[in-house]
Amino acid sequence: MQFKQSIAAFERAQKSIPGGVNSPVRAFKSVGLNPVFVKRAKGTTITDLDGNQYIDCLASWGPLLFGHAYDQILTAISEAAVKGTSFGAPSEYETEMAERIIKMVPSIEMVRMVSSGTEATMSAIRLARGYTGREAFVKFAGNYHGHGDSFLIKAGSGAMTLGIPNSPGITVGTAKDTLMAEYNNLASVEKLFKEKGNEIAAVILEPVAGNMGVVVPTKEFLQGLRDLTTKYGALLIFDEVITGFRLAKGGAQEYYGVMPDLTTLGKIIGGGLPVGAYGGRKEIMEMMAPVGPVYQAGTLSGNPLAMAAGITMLKLVEETKDLYTELERKSAKLEQGIRKNLEATGVPGVINRVGSMMTLFFTSAKQVTNLEEAMTADTSKYANYFKHSLESGIYLAPSQFECLFVSYAHTDDEIERMIAANLQALKQMKN
Ligand code: KE4
């Protein structure tokens, strides 16, 4: 493979955009490569500027559950576009989207649309503070909830990848209200509640972590958080920006049977367009302006094109009867294939998977159940693995601390090709 056009494009982009990218993790810094610039994508195939083609395992970081440029989504967007691209006034697209989310996500009785996952989580924390009258909230080391000030403390995803989990620019005043706990460690949360129980407005978490790589919650952990937050009158917020509609129609809360007070959504509900949402019980959500006093707004919130794409996506989720059984079957097949390859090559690794989200950690640790254990992964090994995979036509997340996503569009043949490419990359890493 040659990357001449992408290299030139990246040089050009760096003159006008910081780092040449509009989101840091896209710069391929942690894998030490020049990012490929995408020319087009369809289904599971990405084509870069140099004409190289890849099987896509990133799905634009999660949204593309049915693959790129899905015909029904394209049609919905174009049919909406000819009627106007933004009204700044209510439209029935928004009501239909809200009704679908309410129907599918068990704990949501009312929902507000925004334009990104970050907006959703920022708004959910503000709402929890307004609803409880308390200021502090608990997050977990390694969880990423977008780039809102109060979250960029021991954050995962790109912040972790680039080694800036505590970003400059966050004031002491803001940081003091963000209490840190350890994922899968209920005692670390109990300790905070014992010390500051009546000051804590909420506990927010990724119900299955994806932003330190995939880390699976123990059942006791999620249920324990539900019990603790109820006991102390704090809200439990599930950040389902990744897991929403990916793990089940009703996301992780349906998959694990634990109901949060608020849920944040993004990615899949936009069908590839900019959408976020937050929702929960009516008596909480009605704290939001213009009904209640908690303010949140957005020029493009509920944008008709994004709603048309999202409505079509949620229709597809509802109508595809074998969606989750197929996602599970293909993902399990990929996981088993990689496990066999690890055994065959003797390369040490831990695979964490829930449904169609998984991570291969290059670590000799026995397990990865929290950030400390995730950090034992050898990121230079991952960079080497990523490079070999890319050159054999597999497009993975350019970071050890992210997810591989299987989509409904992946064929069995592509899963076989991913397993074969994994074996080749593991062998090349050993040389
Ligand atoms: P956005 O603001 O990027 O739409 O959503 C923020 C967000 C919130 N919550 C969770 C659980 C998330 O995973 C995200 C965003 N995910 C990262 C990748 N893991 C986005 C990729 C990027 O930053 O470019």
PDB file of N, CA and C and ligand atoms in Angstrom, residues 22-26 60-61 115-119 121 144-147 157-158 206 208 210-211 239-243 264 266-267 275-276 401-403 405, ligand 1:
ATOM      1  N   ASN A  22     -10.076  17.418  13.168  1.00  0.00           N
ATOM      2  CA  ASN A  22     -11.111  18.065  13.980  1.00  0.00           C
ATOM      3  C   ASN A  22     -11.471  17.257  15.217  1.00  0.00           C
ATOM      4  N   SER A  23     -10.742  16.154  15.436  1.00  0.00           N
ATOM      5  CA  SER A  23     -10.852  15.429  16.692  1.00  0.00           C
ATOM      6  C   SER A  23      -9.519  14.699  16.874  1.00  0.00           C
ATOM      7  N   PRO A  24      -8.839  14.942  18.007  1.00  0.00           N
ATOM      8  CA  PRO A  24      -7.429  14.535  18.144  1.00  0.00           C
ATOM      9  C   PRO A  24      -7.122  13.084  17.817  1.00  0.00           C
ATOM     10  N   VAL A  25      -8.016  12.184  18.236  1.00  0.00           N
ATOM     11  CA  VAL A  25      -7.675  10.755  18.093  1.00  0.00           C
ATOM     12  C   VAL A  25      -7.554  10.348  16.622  1.00  0.00           C
ATOM     13  N   ARG A  26      -8.114  11.178  15.717  1.00  0.00           N
ATOM     14  CA  ARG A  26      -8.036  10.843  14.282  1.00  0.00           C
ATOM     15  C   ARG A  26      -6.628  11.058  13.715  1.00  0.00           C
ATOM     16  N   SER A  60     -17.011   4.666  12.344  1.00  0.00           N
ATOM     17  CA  SER A  60     -16.983   6.086  12.733  1.00  0.00           C
ATOM     18  C   SER A  60     -17.083   6.233  14.254  1.00  0.00           C
ATOM     19  N   TRP A  61     -16.412   5.342  15.003  1.00  0.00           N
ATOM     20  CA  TRP A  61     -16.394   5.301  16.476  1.00  0.00           C
ATOM     21  C   TRP A  61     -17.727   4.817  17.043  1.00  0.00           C
ATOM     22  N   SER A 115     -26.786  17.992  19.891  1.00  0.00           N
ATOM     23  CA  SER A 115     -26.045  17.690  18.663  1.00  0.00           C
ATOM     24  C   SER A 115     -24.778  16.881  18.848  1.00  0.00           C
ATOM     25  N   SER A 116     -24.516  16.438  20.066  1.00  0.00           N
ATOM     26  CA  SER A 116     -23.335  15.589  20.282  1.00  0.00           C
ATOM     27  C   SER A 116     -23.468  14.863  21.614  1.00  0.00           C
ATOM     28  N   GLY A 117     -22.651  13.847  21.785  1.00  0.00           N
ATOM     29  CA  GLY A 117     -22.636  13.136  23.071  1.00  0.00           C
ATOM     30  C   GLY A 117     -22.162  14.037  24.195  1.00  0.00           C
ATOM     31  N   THR A 118     -21.194  14.906  23.863  1.00  0.00           N
ATOM     32  CA  THR A 118     -20.688  15.850  24.872  1.00  0.00           C
ATOM     33  C   THR A 118     -21.800  16.751  25.400  1.00  0.00           C
ATOM     34  N   GLU A 119     -22.599  17.281  24.471  1.00  0.00           N
ATOM     35  CA  GLU A 119     -23.721  18.137  24.904  1.00  0.00           C
ATOM     36  C   GLU A 119     -24.691  17.346  25.781  1.00  0.00           C
ATOM     37  N   THR A 121     -24.052  14.736  27.786  1.00  0.00           N
ATOM     38  CA  THR A 121     -23.547  14.463  29.142  1.00  0.00           C
ATOM     39  C   THR A 121     -23.413  15.743  29.961  1.00  0.00           C
ATOM     40  N   TYR A 144     -14.888   8.060  29.533  1.00  0.00           N
ATOM     41  CA  TYR A 144     -14.882   9.311  28.761  1.00  0.00           C
ATOM     42  C   TYR A 144     -16.323   9.679  28.478  1.00  0.00           C
ATOM     43  N   HIS A 145     -16.645  10.957  28.785  1.00  0.00           N
ATOM     44  CA  HIS A 145     -18.030  11.393  28.579  1.00  0.00           C
ATOM     45  C   HIS A 145     -18.064  12.617  27.682  1.00  0.00           C
ATOM     46  N   GLY A 146     -17.073  12.728  26.771  1.00  0.00           N
ATOM     47  CA  GLY A 146     -16.985  13.910  25.934  1.00  0.00           C
ATOM     48  C   GLY A 146     -16.067  14.939  26.569  1.00  0.00           C
ATOM     49  N   HIS A 147     -15.956  16.092  25.935  1.00  0.00           N
ATOM     50  CA  HIS A 147     -14.902  17.034  26.351  1.00  0.00           C
ATOM     51  C   HIS A 147     -15.423  18.168  27.238  1.00  0.00           C
ATOM     52  N   SER A 157     -10.521   7.574  26.248  1.00  0.00           N
ATOM     53  CA  SER A 157     -10.556   7.848  24.810  1.00  0.00           C
ATOM     54  C   SER A 157      -9.341   8.672  24.379  1.00  0.00           C
ATOM     55  N   GLY A 158      -9.578   9.696  23.571  1.00  0.00           N
ATOM     56  CA  GLY A 158      -8.465  10.452  23.012  1.00  0.00           C
ATOM     57  C   GLY A 158      -7.613  11.120  24.079  1.00  0.00           C
ATOM     58  N   GLU A 206     -19.984   4.838  31.999  1.00  0.00           N
ATOM     59  CA  GLU A 206     -20.257   4.044  30.816  1.00  0.00           C
ATOM     60  C   GLU A 206     -20.676   2.657  31.312  1.00  0.00           C
ATOM     61  N   VAL A 208     -21.035  -0.148  29.988  1.00  0.00           N
ATOM     62  CA  VAL A 208     -19.915  -0.982  29.555  1.00  0.00           C
ATOM     63  C   VAL A 208     -18.879   0.024  29.079  1.00  0.00           C
ATOM     64  N   GLY A 210     -16.040   1.766  27.123  1.00  0.00           N
ATOM     65  CA  GLY A 210     -15.459   1.577  25.780  1.00  0.00           C
ATOM     66  C   GLY A 210     -14.237   2.445  25.597  1.00  0.00           C
ATOM     67  N   ASN A 211     -14.056   3.413  26.498  1.00  0.00           N
ATOM     68  CA  ASN A 211     -13.036   4.454  26.279  1.00  0.00           C
ATOM     69  C   ASN A 211     -11.727   4.268  27.020  1.00  0.00           C
ATOM     70  N   ASP A 239     -24.169   6.656  30.740  1.00  0.00           N
ATOM     71  CA  ASP A 239     -23.730   7.275  29.486  1.00  0.00           C
ATOM     72  C   ASP A 239     -23.729   6.171  28.425  1.00  0.00           C
ATOM     73  N   GLU A 240     -24.800   6.124  27.655  1.00  0.00           N
ATOM     74  CA  GLU A 240     -24.987   5.069  26.653  1.00  0.00           C
ATOM     75  C   GLU A 240     -24.722   5.586  25.241  1.00  0.00           C
ATOM     76  N   VAL A 241     -23.836   6.546  25.145  1.00  0.00           N
ATOM     77  CA  VAL A 241     -23.482   7.090  23.823  1.00  0.00           C
ATOM     78  C   VAL A 241     -22.920   5.978  22.937  1.00  0.00           C
ATOM     79  N   ILE A 242     -22.172   5.061  23.503  1.00  0.00           N
ATOM     80  CA  ILE A 242     -21.683   3.907  22.707  1.00  0.00           C
ATOM     81  C   ILE A 242     -22.664   2.734  22.788  1.00  0.00           C
ATOM     82  N   THR A 243     -23.108   2.392  24.018  1.00  0.00           N
ATOM     83  CA  THR A 243     -23.860   1.145  24.207  1.00  0.00           C
ATOM     84  C   THR A 243     -25.317   1.248  23.758  1.00  0.00           C
ATOM     85  N   THR A 264     -27.730   9.121  28.711  1.00  0.00           N
ATOM     86  CA  THR A 264     -27.273   9.966  27.596  1.00  0.00           C
ATOM     87  C   THR A 264     -27.039   9.077  26.382  1.00  0.00           C
ATOM     88  N   GLY A 266     -26.067   9.015  21.855  1.00  0.00           N
ATOM     89  CA  GLY A 266     -25.415   9.705  20.747  1.00  0.00           C
ATOM     90  C   GLY A 266     -25.111   8.668  19.684  1.00  0.00           C
ATOM     91  N   LYS A 267     -24.126   8.971  18.824  1.00  0.00           N
ATOM     92  CA  LYS A 267     -23.631   8.002  17.847  1.00  0.00           C
ATOM     93  C   LYS A 267     -24.759   7.340  17.046  1.00  0.00           C
ATOM     94  N   VAL A 275     -25.927  13.948  16.302  1.00  0.00           N
ATOM     95  CA  VAL A 275     -27.061  13.884  17.227  1.00  0.00           C
ATOM     96  C   VAL A 275     -26.594  13.391  18.588  1.00  0.00           C
ATOM     97  N   GLY A 276     -27.128  13.972  19.637  1.00  0.00           N
ATOM     98  CA  GLY A 276     -26.986  13.466  21.009  1.00  0.00           C
ATOM     99  C   GLY A 276     -28.360  13.608  21.656  1.00  0.00           C
ATOM    100  N   PHE A 401      -6.809   2.133  23.442  1.00  0.00           N
ATOM    101  CA  PHE A 401      -7.864   2.387  24.437  1.00  0.00           C
ATOM    102  C   PHE A 401      -9.198   2.773  23.801  1.00  0.00           C
ATOM    103  N   GLU A 402      -9.553   2.034  22.770  1.00  0.00           N
ATOM    104  CA  GLU A 402     -10.828   2.242  22.091  1.00  0.00           C
ATOM    105  C   GLU A 402     -11.432   0.879  21.770  1.00  0.00           C
ATOM    106  N   CYS A 403     -12.516   0.882  20.971  1.00  0.00           N
ATOM    107  CA  CYS A 403     -13.218  -0.373  20.668  1.00  0.00           C
ATOM    108  C   CYS A 403     -13.039  -0.787  19.215  1.00  0.00           C
ATOM    109  N   PHE A 405     -15.595  -2.359  16.545  1.00  0.00           N
ATOM    110  CA  PHE A 405     -17.044  -2.527  16.438  1.00  0.00           C
ATOM    111  C   PHE A 405     -17.386  -3.452  15.283  1.00  0.00           C
TER     112      PHE A 405
HETATM  113  P1  KE4 B   1     -19.212  13.209  21.153  1.00  0.00           P
HETATM  114  O1  KE4 B   1     -19.205  14.585  21.784  1.00  0.00           O
HETATM  115  O2  KE4 B   1     -17.836  12.822  20.607  1.00  0.00           O
HETATM  116  O3  KE4 B   1     -20.339  13.024  20.138  1.00  0.00           O
HETATM  117  O4  KE4 B   1     -19.545  12.151  22.312  1.00  0.00           O
HETATM  118  C1  KE4 B   1     -18.762  12.136  23.476  1.00  0.00           C
HETATM  119  C2  KE4 B   1     -18.846  10.768  24.126  1.00  0.00           C
HETATM  120  C3  KE4 B   1     -19.631  10.629  25.259  1.00  0.00           C
HETATM  121  N1  KE4 B   1     -19.750   9.437  25.879  1.00  0.00           N
HETATM  122  C4  KE4 B   1     -19.121   8.340  25.407  1.00  0.00           C
HETATM  123  C5  KE4 B   1     -19.281   7.037  26.129  1.00  0.00           C
HETATM  124  C6  KE4 B   1     -18.302   8.420  24.246  1.00  0.00           C
HETATM  125  O5  KE4 B   1     -17.648   7.316  23.797  1.00  0.00           O
HETATM  126  C7  KE4 B   1     -18.161   9.657  23.590  1.00  0.00           C
HETATM  127  C8  KE4 B   1     -17.278   9.838  22.364  1.00  0.00           C
HETATM  128  N2  KE4 B   1     -16.507   8.692  21.977  1.00  0.00           N
HETATM  129  C9  KE4 B   1     -15.238   8.970  21.340  1.00  0.00           C
HETATM  130  C10 KE4 B   1     -14.567   7.653  20.948  1.00  0.00           C
HETATM  131  N3  KE4 B   1     -14.584   6.664  21.960  1.00  0.00           N
HETATM  132  C11 KE4 B   1     -15.388   9.855  20.159  1.00  0.00           C
HETATM  133  C12 KE4 B   1     -14.233   9.832  19.184  1.00  0.00           C
HETATM  134  C13 KE4 B   1     -13.562  11.188  19.111  1.00  0.00           C
HETATM  135  O6  KE4 B   1     -13.347  11.818  20.182  1.00  0.00           O
HETATM  136  O7  KE4 B   1     -13.222  11.593  17.981  1.00  0.00           O
END
